[in-house]
PDB file of C-alpha atoms in Angstrom:
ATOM      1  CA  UNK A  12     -48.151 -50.035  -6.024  1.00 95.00           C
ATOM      2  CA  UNK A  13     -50.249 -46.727  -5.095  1.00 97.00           C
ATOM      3  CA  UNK A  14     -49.175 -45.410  -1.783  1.00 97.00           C
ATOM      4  CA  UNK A  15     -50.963 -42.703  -0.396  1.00 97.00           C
ATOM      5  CA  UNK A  16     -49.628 -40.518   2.946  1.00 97.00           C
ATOM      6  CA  UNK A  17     -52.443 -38.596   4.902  1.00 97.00           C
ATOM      7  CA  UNK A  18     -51.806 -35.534   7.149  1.00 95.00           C
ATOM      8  CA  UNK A  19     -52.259 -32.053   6.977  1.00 91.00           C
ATOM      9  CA  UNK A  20     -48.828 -30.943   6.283  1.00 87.00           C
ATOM     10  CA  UNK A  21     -47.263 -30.932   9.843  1.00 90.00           C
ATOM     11  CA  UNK A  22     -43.926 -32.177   9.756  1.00 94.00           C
ATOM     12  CA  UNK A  23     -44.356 -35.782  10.947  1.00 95.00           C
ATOM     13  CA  UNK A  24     -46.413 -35.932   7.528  1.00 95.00           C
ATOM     14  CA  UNK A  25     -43.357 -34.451   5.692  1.00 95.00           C
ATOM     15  CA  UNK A  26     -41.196 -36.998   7.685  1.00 97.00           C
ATOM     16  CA  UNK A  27     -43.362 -39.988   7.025  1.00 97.00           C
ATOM     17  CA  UNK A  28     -43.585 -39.062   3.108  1.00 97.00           C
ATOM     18  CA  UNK A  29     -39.869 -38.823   3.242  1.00 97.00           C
ATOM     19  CA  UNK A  30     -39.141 -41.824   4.904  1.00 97.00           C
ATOM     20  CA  UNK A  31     -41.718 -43.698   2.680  1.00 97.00           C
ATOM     21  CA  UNK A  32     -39.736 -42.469  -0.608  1.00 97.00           C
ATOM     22  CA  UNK A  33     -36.134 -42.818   0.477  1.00 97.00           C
ATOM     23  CA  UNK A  34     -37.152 -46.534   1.104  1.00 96.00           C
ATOM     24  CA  UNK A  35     -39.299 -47.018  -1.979  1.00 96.00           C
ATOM     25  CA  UNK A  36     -35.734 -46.230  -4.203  1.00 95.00           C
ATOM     26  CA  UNK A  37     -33.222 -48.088  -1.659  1.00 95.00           C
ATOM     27  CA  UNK A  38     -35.420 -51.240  -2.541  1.00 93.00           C
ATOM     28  CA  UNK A  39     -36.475 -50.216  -5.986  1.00 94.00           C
ATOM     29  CA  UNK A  40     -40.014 -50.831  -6.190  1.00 93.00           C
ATOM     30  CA  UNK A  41     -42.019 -49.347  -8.822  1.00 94.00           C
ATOM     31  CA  UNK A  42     -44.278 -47.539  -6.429  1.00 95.00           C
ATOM     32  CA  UNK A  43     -46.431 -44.100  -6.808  1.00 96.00           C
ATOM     33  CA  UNK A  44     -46.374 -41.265  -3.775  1.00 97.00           C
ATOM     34  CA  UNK A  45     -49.264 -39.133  -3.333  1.00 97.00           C
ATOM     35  CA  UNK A  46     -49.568 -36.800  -0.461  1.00 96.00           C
ATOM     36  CA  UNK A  47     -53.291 -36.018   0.578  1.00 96.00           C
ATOM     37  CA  UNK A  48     -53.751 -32.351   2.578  1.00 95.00           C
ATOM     38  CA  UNK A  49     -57.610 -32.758   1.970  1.00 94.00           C
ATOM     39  CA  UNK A  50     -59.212 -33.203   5.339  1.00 91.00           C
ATOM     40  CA  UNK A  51     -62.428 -34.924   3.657  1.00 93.00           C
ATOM     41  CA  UNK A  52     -60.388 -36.491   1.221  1.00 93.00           C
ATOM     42  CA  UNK A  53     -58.690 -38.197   5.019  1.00 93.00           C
ATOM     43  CA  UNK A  54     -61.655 -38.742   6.773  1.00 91.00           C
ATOM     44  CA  UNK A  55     -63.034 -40.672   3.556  1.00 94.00           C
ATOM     45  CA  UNK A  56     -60.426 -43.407   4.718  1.00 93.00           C
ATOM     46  CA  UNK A  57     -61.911 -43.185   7.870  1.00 93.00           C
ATOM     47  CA  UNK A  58     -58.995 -42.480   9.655  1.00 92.00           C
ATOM     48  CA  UNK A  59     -58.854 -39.773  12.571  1.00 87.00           C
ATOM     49  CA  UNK A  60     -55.105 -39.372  13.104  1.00 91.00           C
ATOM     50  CA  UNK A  61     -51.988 -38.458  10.571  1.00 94.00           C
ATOM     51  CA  UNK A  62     -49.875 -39.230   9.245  1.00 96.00           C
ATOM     52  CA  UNK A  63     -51.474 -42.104   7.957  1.00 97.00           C
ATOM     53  CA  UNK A  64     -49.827 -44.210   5.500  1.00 97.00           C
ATOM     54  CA  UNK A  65     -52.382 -46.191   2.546  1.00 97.00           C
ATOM     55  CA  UNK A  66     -50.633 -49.121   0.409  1.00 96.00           C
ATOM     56  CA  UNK A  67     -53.410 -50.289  -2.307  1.00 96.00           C
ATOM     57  CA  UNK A  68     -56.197 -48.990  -0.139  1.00 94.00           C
ATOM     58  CA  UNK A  69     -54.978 -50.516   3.071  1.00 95.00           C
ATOM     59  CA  UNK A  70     -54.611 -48.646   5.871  1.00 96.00           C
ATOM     60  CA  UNK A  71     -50.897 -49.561   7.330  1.00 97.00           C
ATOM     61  CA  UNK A  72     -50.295 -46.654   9.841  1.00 96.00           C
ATOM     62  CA  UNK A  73     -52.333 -44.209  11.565  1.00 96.00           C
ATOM     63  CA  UNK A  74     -51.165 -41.524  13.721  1.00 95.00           C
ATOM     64  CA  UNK A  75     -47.744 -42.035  13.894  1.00 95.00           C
ATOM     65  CA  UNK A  76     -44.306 -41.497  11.508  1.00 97.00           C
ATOM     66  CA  UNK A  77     -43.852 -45.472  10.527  1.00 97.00           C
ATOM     67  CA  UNK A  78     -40.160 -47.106  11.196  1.00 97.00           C
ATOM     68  CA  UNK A  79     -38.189 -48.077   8.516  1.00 97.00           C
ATOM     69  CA  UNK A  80     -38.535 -51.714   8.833  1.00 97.00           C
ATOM     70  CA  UNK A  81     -42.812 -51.288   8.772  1.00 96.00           C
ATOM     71  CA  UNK A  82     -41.994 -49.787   5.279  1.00 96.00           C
ATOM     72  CA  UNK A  83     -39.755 -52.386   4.247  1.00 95.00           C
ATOM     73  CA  UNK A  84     -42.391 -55.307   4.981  1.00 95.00           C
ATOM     74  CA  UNK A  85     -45.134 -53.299   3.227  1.00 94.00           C
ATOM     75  CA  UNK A  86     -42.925 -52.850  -0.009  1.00 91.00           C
ATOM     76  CA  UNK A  87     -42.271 -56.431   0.154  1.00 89.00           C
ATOM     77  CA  UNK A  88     -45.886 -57.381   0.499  1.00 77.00           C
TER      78      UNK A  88
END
């Protein structure tokens, strides 16, 4: 699972890659983290707010830090 959070670097970003990795090893999925900064690299997605959260090239969340349970249910699939 490739899971990819976009945002700039403001702290909802930080909290939203957090969040997404602290939940990733409660349920102990074999999952990969990126963080993209690139603003072309974001827009590419064609997304216009962050963070925005990518699971396999899905867009799951835009504009807003996720909730736990969100995370969860994407893990699970």
């Amino acid at each position: 699972m490739e899971i990819k959070v976009l945002g700039p670097g403001c702290a909802k970003c930080g909290k939203t890659e957090k969040l997404i990795r602290e939940v990733i090893k409660e349920a102990g999925v074999d999952a990969s983290v990126e963080k993209v900064t690139d603003m072309l690299q974001i827009a590419s997605y064609g997304v216009f707010g962050t963070p925005s959260v990518i699971v396999d090239g899905e867009v799951k969340c835009v504009g807003k830090v996720p909730k736990k349970d969100d995370v969860k249910a994407w893990l699970a699939g």
